[in-house]
CSV table of C-alpha atoms in Angstrom, one decimal:
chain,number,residue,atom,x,y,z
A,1,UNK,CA,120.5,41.4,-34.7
A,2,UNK,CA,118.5,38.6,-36.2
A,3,UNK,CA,117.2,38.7,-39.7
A,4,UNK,CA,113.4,38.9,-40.5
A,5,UNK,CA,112.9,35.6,-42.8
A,6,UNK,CA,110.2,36.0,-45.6
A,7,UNK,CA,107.7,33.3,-44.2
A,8,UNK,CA,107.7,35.4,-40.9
A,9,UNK,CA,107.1,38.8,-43.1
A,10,UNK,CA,104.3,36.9,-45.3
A,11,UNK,CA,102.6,35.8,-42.0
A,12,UNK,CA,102.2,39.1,-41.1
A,13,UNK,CA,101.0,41.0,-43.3
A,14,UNK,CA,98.6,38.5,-44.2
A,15,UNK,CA,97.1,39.4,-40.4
A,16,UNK,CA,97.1,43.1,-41.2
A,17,UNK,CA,94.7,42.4,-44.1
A,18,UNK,CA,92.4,40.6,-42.1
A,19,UNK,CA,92.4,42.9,-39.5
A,20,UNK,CA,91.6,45.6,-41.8
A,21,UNK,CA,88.9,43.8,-44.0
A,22,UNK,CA,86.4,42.7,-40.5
A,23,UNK,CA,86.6,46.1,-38.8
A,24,UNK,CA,84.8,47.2,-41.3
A,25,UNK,CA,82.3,44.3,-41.3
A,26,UNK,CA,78.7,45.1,-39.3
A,27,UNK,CA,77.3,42.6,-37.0
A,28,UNK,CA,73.8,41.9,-37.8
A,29,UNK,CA,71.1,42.7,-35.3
A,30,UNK,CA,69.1,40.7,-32.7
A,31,UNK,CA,66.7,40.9,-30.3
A,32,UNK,CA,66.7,39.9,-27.0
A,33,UNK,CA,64.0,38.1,-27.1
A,34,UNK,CA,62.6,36.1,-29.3
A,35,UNK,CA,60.0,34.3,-27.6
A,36,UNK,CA,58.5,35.9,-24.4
A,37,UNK,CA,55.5,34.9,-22.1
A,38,UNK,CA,54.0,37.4,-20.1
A,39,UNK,CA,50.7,37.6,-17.8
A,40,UNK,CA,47.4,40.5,-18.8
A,41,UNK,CA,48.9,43.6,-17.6
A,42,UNK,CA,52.2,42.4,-17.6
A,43,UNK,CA,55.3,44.0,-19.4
A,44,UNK,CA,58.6,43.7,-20.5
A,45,UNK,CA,61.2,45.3,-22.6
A,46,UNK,CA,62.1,44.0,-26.1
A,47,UNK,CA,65.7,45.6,-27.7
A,48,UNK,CA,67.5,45.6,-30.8
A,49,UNK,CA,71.1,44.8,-30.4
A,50,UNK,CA,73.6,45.6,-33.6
A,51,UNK,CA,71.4,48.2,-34.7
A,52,UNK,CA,73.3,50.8,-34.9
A,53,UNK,CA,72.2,53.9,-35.8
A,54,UNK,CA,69.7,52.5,-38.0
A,55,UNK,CA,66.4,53.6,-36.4
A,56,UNK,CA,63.9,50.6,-34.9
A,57,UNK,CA,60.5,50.6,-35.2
A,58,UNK,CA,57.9,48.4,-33.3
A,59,UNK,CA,54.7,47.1,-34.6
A,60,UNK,CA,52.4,44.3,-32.5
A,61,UNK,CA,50.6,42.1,-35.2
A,62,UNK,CA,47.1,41.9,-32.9
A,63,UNK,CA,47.0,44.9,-30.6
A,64,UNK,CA,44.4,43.4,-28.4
A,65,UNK,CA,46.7,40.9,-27.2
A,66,UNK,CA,49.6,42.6,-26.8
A,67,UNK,CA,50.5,46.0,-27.8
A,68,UNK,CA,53.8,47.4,-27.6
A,69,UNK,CA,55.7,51.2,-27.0
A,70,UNK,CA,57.9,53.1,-29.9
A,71,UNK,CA,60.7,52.3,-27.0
A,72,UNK,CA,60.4,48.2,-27.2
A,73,UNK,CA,58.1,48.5,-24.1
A,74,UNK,CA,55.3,45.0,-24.5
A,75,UNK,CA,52.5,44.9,-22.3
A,76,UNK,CA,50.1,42.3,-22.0
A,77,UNK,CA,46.2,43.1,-22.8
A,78,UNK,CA,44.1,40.2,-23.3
A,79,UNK,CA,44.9,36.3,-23.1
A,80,UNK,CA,46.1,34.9,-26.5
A,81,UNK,CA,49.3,34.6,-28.7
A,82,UNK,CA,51.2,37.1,-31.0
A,83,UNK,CA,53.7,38.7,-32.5
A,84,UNK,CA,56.0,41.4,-32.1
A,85,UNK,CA,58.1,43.1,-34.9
A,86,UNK,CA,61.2,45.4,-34.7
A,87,UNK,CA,62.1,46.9,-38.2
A,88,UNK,CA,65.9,47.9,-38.2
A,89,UNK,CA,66.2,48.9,-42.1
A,90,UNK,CA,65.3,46.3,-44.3
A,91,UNK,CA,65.6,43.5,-41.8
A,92,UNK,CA,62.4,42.1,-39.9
A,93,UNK,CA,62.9,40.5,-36.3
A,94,UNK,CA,60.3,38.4,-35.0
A,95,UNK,CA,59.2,38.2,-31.4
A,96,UNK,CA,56.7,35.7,-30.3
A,97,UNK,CA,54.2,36.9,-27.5
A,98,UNK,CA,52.3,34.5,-25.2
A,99,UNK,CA,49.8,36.5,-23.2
A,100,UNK,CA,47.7,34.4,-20.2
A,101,UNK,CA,46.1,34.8,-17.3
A,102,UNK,CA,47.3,35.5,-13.9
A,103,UNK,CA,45.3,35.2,-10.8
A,104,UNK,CA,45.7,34.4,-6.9
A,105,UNK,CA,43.4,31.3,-5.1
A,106,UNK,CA,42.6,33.8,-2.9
A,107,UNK,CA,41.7,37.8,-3.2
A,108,UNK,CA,40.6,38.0,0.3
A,109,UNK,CA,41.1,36.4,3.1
A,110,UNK,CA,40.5,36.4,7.2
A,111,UNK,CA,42.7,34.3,9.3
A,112,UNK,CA,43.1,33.6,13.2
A,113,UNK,CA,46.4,34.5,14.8
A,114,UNK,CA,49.2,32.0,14.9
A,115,UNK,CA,47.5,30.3,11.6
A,116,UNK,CA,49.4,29.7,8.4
A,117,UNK,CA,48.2,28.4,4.8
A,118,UNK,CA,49.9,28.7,1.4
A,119,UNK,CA,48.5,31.3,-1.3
A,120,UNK,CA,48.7,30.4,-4.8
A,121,UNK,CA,49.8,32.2,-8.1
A,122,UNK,CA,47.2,30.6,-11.1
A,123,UNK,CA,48.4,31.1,-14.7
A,124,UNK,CA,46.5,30.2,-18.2
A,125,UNK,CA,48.6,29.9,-21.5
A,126,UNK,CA,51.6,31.0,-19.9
A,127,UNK,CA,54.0,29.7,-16.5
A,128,UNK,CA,56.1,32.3,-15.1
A,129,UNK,CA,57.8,32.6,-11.5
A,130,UNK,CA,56.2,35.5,-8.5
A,131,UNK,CA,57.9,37.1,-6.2
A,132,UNK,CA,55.7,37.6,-2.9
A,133,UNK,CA,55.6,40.6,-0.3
A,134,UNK,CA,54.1,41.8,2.4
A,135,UNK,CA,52.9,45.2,3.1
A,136,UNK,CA,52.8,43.9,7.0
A,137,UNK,CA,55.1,41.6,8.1
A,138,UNK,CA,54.7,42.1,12.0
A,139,UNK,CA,50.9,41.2,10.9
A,140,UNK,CA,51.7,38.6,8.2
A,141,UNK,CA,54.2,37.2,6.8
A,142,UNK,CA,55.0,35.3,3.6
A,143,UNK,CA,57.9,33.3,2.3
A,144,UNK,CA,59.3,32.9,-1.5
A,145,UNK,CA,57.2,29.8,-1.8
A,146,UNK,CA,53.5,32.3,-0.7
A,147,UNK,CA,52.8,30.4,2.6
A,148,UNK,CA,51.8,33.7,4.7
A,149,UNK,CA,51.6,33.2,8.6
A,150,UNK,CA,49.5,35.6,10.7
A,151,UNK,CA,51.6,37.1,13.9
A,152,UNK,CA,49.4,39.6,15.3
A,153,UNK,CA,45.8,40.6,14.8
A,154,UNK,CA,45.3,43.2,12.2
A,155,UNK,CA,45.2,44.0,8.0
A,156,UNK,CA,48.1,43.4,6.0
A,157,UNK,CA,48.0,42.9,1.8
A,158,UNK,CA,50.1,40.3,0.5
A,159,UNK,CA,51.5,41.3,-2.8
A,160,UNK,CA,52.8,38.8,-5.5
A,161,UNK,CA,54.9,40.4,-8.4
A,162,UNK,CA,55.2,38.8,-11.6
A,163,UNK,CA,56.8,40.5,-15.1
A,164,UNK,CA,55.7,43.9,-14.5
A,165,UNK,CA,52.1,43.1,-13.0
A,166,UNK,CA,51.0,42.2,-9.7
A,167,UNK,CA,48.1,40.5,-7.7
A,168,UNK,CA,47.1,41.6,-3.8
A,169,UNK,CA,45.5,39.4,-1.2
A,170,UNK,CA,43.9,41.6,1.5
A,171,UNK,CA,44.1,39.7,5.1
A,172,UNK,CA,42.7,40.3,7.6
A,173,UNK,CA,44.3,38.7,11.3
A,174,UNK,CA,41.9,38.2,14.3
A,175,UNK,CA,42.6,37.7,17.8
A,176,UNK,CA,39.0,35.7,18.5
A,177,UNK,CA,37.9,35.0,22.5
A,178,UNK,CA,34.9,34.9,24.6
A,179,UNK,CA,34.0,37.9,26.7
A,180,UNK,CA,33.7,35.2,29.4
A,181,UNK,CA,36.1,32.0,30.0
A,182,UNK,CA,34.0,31.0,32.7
A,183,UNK,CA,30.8,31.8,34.7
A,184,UNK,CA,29.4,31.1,38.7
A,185,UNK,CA,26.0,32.0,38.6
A,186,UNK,CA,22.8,31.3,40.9
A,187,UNK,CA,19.3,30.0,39.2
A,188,UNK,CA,18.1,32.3,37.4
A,189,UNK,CA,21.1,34.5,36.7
A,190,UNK,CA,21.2,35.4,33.2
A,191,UNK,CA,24.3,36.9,31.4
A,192,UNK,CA,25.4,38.1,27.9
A,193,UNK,CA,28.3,36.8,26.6
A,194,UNK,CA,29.8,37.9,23.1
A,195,UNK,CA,32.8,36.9,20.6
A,196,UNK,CA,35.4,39.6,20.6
A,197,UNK,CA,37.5,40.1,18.1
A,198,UNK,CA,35.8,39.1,15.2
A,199,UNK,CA,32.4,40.7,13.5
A,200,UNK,CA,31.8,36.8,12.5
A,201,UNK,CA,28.2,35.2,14.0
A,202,UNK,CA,29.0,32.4,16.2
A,203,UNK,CA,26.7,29.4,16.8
A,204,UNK,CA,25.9,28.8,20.7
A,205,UNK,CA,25.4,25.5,22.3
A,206,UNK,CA,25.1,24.3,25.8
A,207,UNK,CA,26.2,20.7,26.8
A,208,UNK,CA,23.5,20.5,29.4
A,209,UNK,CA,20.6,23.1,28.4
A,210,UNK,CA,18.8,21.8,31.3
A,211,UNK,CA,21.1,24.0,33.8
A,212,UNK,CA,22.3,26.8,31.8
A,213,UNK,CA,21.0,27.6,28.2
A,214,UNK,CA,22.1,30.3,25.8
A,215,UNK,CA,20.0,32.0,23.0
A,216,UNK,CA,21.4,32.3,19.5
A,217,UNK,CA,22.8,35.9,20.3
A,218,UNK,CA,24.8,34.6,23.5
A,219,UNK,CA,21.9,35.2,26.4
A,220,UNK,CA,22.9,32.7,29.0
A,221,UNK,CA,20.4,31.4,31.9
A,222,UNK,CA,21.1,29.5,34.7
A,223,UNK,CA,18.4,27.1,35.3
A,224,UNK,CA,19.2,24.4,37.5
A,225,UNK,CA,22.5,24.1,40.2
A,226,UNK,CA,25.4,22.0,38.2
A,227,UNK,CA,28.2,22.6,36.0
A,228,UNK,CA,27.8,22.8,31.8
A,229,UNK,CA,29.9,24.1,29.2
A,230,UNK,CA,28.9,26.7,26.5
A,231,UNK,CA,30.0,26.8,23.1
A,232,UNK,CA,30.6,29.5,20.8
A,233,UNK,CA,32.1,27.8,17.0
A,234,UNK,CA,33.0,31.0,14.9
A,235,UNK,CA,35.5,30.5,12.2
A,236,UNK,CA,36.3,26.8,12.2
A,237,UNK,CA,37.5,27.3,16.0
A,238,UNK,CA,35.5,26.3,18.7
A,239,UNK,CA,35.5,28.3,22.0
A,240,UNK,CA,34.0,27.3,25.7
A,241,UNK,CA,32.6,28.9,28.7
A,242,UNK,CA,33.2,26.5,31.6
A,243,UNK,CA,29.8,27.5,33.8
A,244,UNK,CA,29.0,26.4,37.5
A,245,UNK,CA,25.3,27.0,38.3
A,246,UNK,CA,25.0,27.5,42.5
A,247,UNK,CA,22.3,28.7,44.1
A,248,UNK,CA,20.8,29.5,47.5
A,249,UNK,CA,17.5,29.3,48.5
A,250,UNK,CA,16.4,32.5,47.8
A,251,UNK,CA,17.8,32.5,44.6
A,252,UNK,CA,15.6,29.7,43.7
A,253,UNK,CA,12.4,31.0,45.1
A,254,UNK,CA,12.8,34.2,42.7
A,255,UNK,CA,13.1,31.6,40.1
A,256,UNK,CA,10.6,29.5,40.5
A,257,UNK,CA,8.1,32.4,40.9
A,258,UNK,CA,9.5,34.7,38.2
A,259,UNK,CA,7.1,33.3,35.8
A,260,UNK,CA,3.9,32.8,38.3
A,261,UNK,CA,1.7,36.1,37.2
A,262,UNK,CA,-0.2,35.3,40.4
A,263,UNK,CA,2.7,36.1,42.7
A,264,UNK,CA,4.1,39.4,42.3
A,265,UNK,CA,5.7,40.1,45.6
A,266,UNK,CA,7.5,38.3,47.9
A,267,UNK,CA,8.5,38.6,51.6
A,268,UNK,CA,11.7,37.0,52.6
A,269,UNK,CA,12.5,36.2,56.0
A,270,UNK,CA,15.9,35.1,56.0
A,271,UNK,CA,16.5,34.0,59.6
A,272,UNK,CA,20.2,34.6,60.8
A,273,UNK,CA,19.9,32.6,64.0
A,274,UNK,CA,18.9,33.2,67.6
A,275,UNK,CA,15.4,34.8,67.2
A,276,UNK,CA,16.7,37.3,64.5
A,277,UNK,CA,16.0,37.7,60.9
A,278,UNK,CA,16.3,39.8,58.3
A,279,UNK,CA,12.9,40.7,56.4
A,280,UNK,CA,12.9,41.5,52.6
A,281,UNK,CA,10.0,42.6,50.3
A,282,UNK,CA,11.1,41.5,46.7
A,283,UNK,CA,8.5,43.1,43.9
A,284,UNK,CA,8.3,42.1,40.2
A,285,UNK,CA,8.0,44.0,37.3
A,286,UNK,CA,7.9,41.5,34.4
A,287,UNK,CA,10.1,38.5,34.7
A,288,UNK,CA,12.8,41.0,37.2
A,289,UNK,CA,12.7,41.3,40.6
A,290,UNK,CA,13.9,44.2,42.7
A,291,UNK,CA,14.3,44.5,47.0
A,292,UNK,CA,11.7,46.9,47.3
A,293,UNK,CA,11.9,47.2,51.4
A,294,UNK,CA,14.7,45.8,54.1
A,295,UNK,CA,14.4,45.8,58.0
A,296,UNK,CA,15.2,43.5,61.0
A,297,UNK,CA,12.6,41.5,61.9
A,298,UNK,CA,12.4,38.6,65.1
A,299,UNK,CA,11.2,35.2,65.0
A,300,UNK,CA,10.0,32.3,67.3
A,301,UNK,CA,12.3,31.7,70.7
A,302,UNK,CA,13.5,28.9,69.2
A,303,UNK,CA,14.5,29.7,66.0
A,304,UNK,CA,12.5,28.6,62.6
A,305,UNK,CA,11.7,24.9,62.0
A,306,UNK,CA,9.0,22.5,61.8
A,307,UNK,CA,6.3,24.0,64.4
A,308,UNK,CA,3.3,22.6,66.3
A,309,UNK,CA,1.3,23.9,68.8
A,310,UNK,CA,3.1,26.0,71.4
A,311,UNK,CA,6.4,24.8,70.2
A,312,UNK,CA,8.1,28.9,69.9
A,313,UNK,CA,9.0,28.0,66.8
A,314,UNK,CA,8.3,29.8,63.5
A,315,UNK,CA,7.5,27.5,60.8
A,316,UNK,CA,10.0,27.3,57.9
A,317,UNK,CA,8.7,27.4,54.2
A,318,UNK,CA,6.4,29.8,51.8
A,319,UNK,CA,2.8,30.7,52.9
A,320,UNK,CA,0.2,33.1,51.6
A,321,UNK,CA,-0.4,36.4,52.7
A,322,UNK,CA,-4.1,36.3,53.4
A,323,UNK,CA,-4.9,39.5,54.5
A,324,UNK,CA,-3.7,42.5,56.7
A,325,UNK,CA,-5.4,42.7,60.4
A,326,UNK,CA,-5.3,45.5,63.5
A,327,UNK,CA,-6.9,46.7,66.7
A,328,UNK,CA,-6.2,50.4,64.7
A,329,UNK,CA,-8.0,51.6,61.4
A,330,UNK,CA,-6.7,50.2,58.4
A,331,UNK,CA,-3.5,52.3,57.1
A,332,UNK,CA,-4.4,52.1,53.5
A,333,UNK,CA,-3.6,48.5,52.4
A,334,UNK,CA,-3.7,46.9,49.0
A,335,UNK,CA,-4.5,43.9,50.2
A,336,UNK,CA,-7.8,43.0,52.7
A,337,UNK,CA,-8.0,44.3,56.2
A,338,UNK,CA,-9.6,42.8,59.0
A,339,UNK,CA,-10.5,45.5,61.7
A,340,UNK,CA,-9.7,43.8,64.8
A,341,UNK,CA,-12.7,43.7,67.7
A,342,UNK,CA,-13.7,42.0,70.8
A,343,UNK,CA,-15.8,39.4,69.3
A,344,UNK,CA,-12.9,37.8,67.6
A,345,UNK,CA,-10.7,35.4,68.2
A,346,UNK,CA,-7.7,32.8,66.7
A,347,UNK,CA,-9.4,29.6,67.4
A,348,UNK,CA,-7.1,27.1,69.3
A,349,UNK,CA,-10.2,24.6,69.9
A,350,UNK,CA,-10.6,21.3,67.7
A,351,UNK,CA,-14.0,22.3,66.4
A,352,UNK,CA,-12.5,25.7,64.5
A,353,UNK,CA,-8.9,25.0,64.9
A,354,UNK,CA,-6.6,27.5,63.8
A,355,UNK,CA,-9.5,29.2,62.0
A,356,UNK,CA,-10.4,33.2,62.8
A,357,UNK,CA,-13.9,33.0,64.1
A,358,UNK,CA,-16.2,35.7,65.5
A,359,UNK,CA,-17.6,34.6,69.0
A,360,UNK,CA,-21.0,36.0,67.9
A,361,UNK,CA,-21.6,33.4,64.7
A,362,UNK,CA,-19.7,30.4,66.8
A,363,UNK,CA,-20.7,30.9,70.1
A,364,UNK,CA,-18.5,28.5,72.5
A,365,UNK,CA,-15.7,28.9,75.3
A,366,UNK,CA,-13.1,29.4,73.3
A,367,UNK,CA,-9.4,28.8,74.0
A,368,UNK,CA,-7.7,30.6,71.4
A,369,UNK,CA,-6.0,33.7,71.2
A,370,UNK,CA,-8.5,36.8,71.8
A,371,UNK,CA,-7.0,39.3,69.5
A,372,UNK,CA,-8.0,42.2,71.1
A,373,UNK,CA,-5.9,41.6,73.9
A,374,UNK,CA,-2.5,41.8,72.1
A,375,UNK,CA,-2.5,46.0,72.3
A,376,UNK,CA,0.9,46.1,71.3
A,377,UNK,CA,1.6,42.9,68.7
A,378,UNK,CA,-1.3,43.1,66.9
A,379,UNK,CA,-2.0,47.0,66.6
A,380,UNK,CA,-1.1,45.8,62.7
A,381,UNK,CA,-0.3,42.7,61.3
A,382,UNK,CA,-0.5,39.9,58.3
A,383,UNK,CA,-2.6,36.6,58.3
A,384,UNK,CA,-0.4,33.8,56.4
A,385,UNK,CA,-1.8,30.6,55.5
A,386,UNK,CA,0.5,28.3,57.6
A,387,UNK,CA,-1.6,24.7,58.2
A,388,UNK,CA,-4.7,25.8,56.4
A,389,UNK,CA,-5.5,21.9,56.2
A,390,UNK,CA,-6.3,23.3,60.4
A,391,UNK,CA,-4.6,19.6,61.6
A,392,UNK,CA,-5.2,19.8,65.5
A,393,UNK,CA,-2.1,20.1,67.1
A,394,UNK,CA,0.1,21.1,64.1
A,395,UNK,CA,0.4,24.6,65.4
A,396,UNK,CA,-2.1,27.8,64.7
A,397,UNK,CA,-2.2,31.5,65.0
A,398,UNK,CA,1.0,32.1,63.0
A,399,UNK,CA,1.2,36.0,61.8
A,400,UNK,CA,3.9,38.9,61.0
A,401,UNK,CA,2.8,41.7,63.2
A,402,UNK,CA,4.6,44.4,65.1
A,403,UNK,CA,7.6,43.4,67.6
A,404,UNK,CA,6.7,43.1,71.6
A,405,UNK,CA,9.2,43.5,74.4
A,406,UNK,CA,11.0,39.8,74.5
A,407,UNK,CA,12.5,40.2,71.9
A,408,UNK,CA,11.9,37.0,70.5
A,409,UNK,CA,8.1,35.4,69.5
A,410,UNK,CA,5.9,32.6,70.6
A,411,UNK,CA,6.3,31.2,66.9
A,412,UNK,CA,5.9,34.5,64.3
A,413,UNK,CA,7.5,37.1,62.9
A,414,UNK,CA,7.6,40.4,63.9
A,415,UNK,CA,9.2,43.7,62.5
A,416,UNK,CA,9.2,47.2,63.7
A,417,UNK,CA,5.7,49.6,64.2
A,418,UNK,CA,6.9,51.2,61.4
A,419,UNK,CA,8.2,48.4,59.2
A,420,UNK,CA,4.7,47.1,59.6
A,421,UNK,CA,3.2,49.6,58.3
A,422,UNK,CA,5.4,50.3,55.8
A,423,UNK,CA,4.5,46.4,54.5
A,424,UNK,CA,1.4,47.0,55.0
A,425,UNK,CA,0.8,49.8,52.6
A,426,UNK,CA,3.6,47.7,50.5
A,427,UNK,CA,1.8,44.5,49.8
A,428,UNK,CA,-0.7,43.4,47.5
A,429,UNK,CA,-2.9,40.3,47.2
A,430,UNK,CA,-1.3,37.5,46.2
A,431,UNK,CA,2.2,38.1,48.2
A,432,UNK,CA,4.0,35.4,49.9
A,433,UNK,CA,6.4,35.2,52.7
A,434,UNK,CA,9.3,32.7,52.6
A,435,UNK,CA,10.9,31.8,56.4
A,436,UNK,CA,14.2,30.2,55.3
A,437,UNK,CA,17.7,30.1,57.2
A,438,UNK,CA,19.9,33.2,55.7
């Protein structure tokens, strides 16, 4: 067994007295903070640390800047600098408060899809950290650094926390497209097209007005055959209708008498080859025209063209209706109606070419047609204008009337008994008929 030697003994009992003297020594307290920055609105939690049980008491030195809870609890109010105290006994502990602003670039905010841009946290007086979410991530999303990407069309809030507070960005994500991508239209057509997705007002424009214009609210026209693009620039994008402008004929002829207040009806003879044709009374109301009346009608042997005298063919283009005529009474026209009799006659001589004449006030051999003697053809019919210049030889004696037996005309156009008098009681003044292939 080995002795204990004094210096060892001395050693420790000098360590039992020390032990025994600090156990009974108190730390002294602390706060955890003593300097803290914090945002308007913004909170955190101040603590006494070697307290004890000695009770701690809080007291803010300027309550409009900061004010703080019996619990340690400081929230920012206004922007400014302070003090906290915390009162353990007789000991004061200091805590300074720095109380700024805190504000995001943007409150609000509509985006396109697929877009991205970066949010920003603002501080006065004071620089502190955020942490960003979203309340929508499918809609936006946003990374640790606040750029937020929109995914999908619809609302999401972007949040960004910061000491106890927080800021929110509503956004809004749109899916923006024209109603239309692209348009074939004849002259005249007219369309509305619109911006969907968005309640934003676009601006319109037309890279060639001249064949298809469009109105500040997105009425489109087709004016002229060719091909123009429309734009529609809403929200820093720019979209286009690609527009092709073809039209036939008779597209063109309601076009280009839409706007005549003289002309108000309009019968098409759209000739479908042979001696056949289809006959079409078109009637305005306005600037629109409607198909009033449809039948089958016949035209020269020969087909339409350019006619002269005793060619059996109907001459192409747009002539006035002058007037109605018949051997029968008059059916109850709108327009004038010449009561056929034996003193008149279509006038095939040089002297009165192609004029109606009564034999009675121009007495001569004449070697027209004598009216009267078409029973059938012309029980009703319509004068038009064709060669009112009355050039010899041009052709004469043109007229719609009722259909014969051929099957085919000498150079008219003839419809049904009761198609004719269904035009007839149809047709006002100032109608024109239109002889065009279909």
């Amino acid at each position: 067994m080995k002795r204990i030697t004094f210096p060892l003994l001395l050693s420790a009992m000098l360590l039992i007295l020390f032990w025994g003297r600090t156990s009974t020594v108190h730390a002294e307290p602390v706060l955890n903070h003593y300097f803290a920055q914090i945002p308007e609105k913004g909170s955190f939690s101040l603590s006494v640390q070697g307290a004890g049980s000695e009770r701690v008491r809080f007291a803010s030195m300027n309550t409009a800047i900061a004010k703080v809870s019996s619990t340690g609890i400081v929230t920012g109010v206004s922007k400014g600098n302070t003090y906290i105290m915390a009162l353990v006994g007789s000991t004061h502990l200091v805590c300074r408060v720095r109380v700024g602003s805190f504000t995001l670039n943007r409150t609000a905010l509509v985006m396109l899809n697929n877009r991205s841009l970066a949010l920003q946290a603002m501080f006065s007086n004071i620089k502190s950290k955020v942490v960003w979410r979203s309340s929508a991530p499918d809609v936006v999303s946003v990374d640790v650094a606040g750029k937020i990407t929109s995914k999908s069309p619809g609302i999401a809030v972007i949040r960004a926390y910061c000491m106890g507070t927080y800021r929110d960005c509503r956004i809004k994500v749109e899916q923006i497209s024209l109603s239309r991508s692209s348009l074939s239209l004849s002259i005249g057509g007219q369309v509305i097209l619109s911006v969907r997705g968005t309640s934003a007002q676009p601006v319109w424009s037309s890279s060639d007005p001249d064949i298809v214009s469009v109105t500040a609210n997105g009425g489109v026209t087709a004016r002229r055959d060719g091909t123009a693009i429309l734009f529609a620039k809403v929200r820093g994008v720019t979209l286009r209708c690609y527009v092709t402008v073809k039209s036939t004929t008779w597209d063109r002829l309601l076009y280009q008498y839409r706007s005549d207040p003289k002309t108000k009806q309009l019968v098409f003879v759209r000739y479908t080859g042979g001696s056949s044709a289809i006959v079409e009374l078109y009637t305005k109301k306005g600037s629109s025209w409607t198909k009033a009346f449809s039948c089958s009608g016949e035209v020269g042997q020969l087909g339409i063209g350019t006619a002269r005298e005793g060619s059996a063919v109907t001459p192409q283009g747009v002539y006035n209706l002058t007037s109605g005529f018949g051997i029968s009474p008059n059916p109850g026209t709108r327009m004038p109606y010449v009561r056929v009799n034996q003193y008149l006659y279509w006038c095939g001589d040089r002297q009165y070419y192609n004029r109606l004449i009564d034999i009675r006030e121009y007495p001569h051999d004449c070697e027209g047609e004598h009216l009267i003697e078409y029973s059938q053809c012309y029980e009703y019919g319509m004068f038009f204008d064709y060669n009112k210049e009355n050039i010899y030889g041009k052709g004469s004696a043109f007229f719609l009337h009722v259909k014969g037996n051929a099957g085919y005309t000498l150079g008219c156009v003839a419809v049904s008994r009761s198609d004719m008098i269904r035009l007839l009681l149809l047709c006002e003044t100032g109608a024109k008929i239109c002889i065009y292939p279909y």
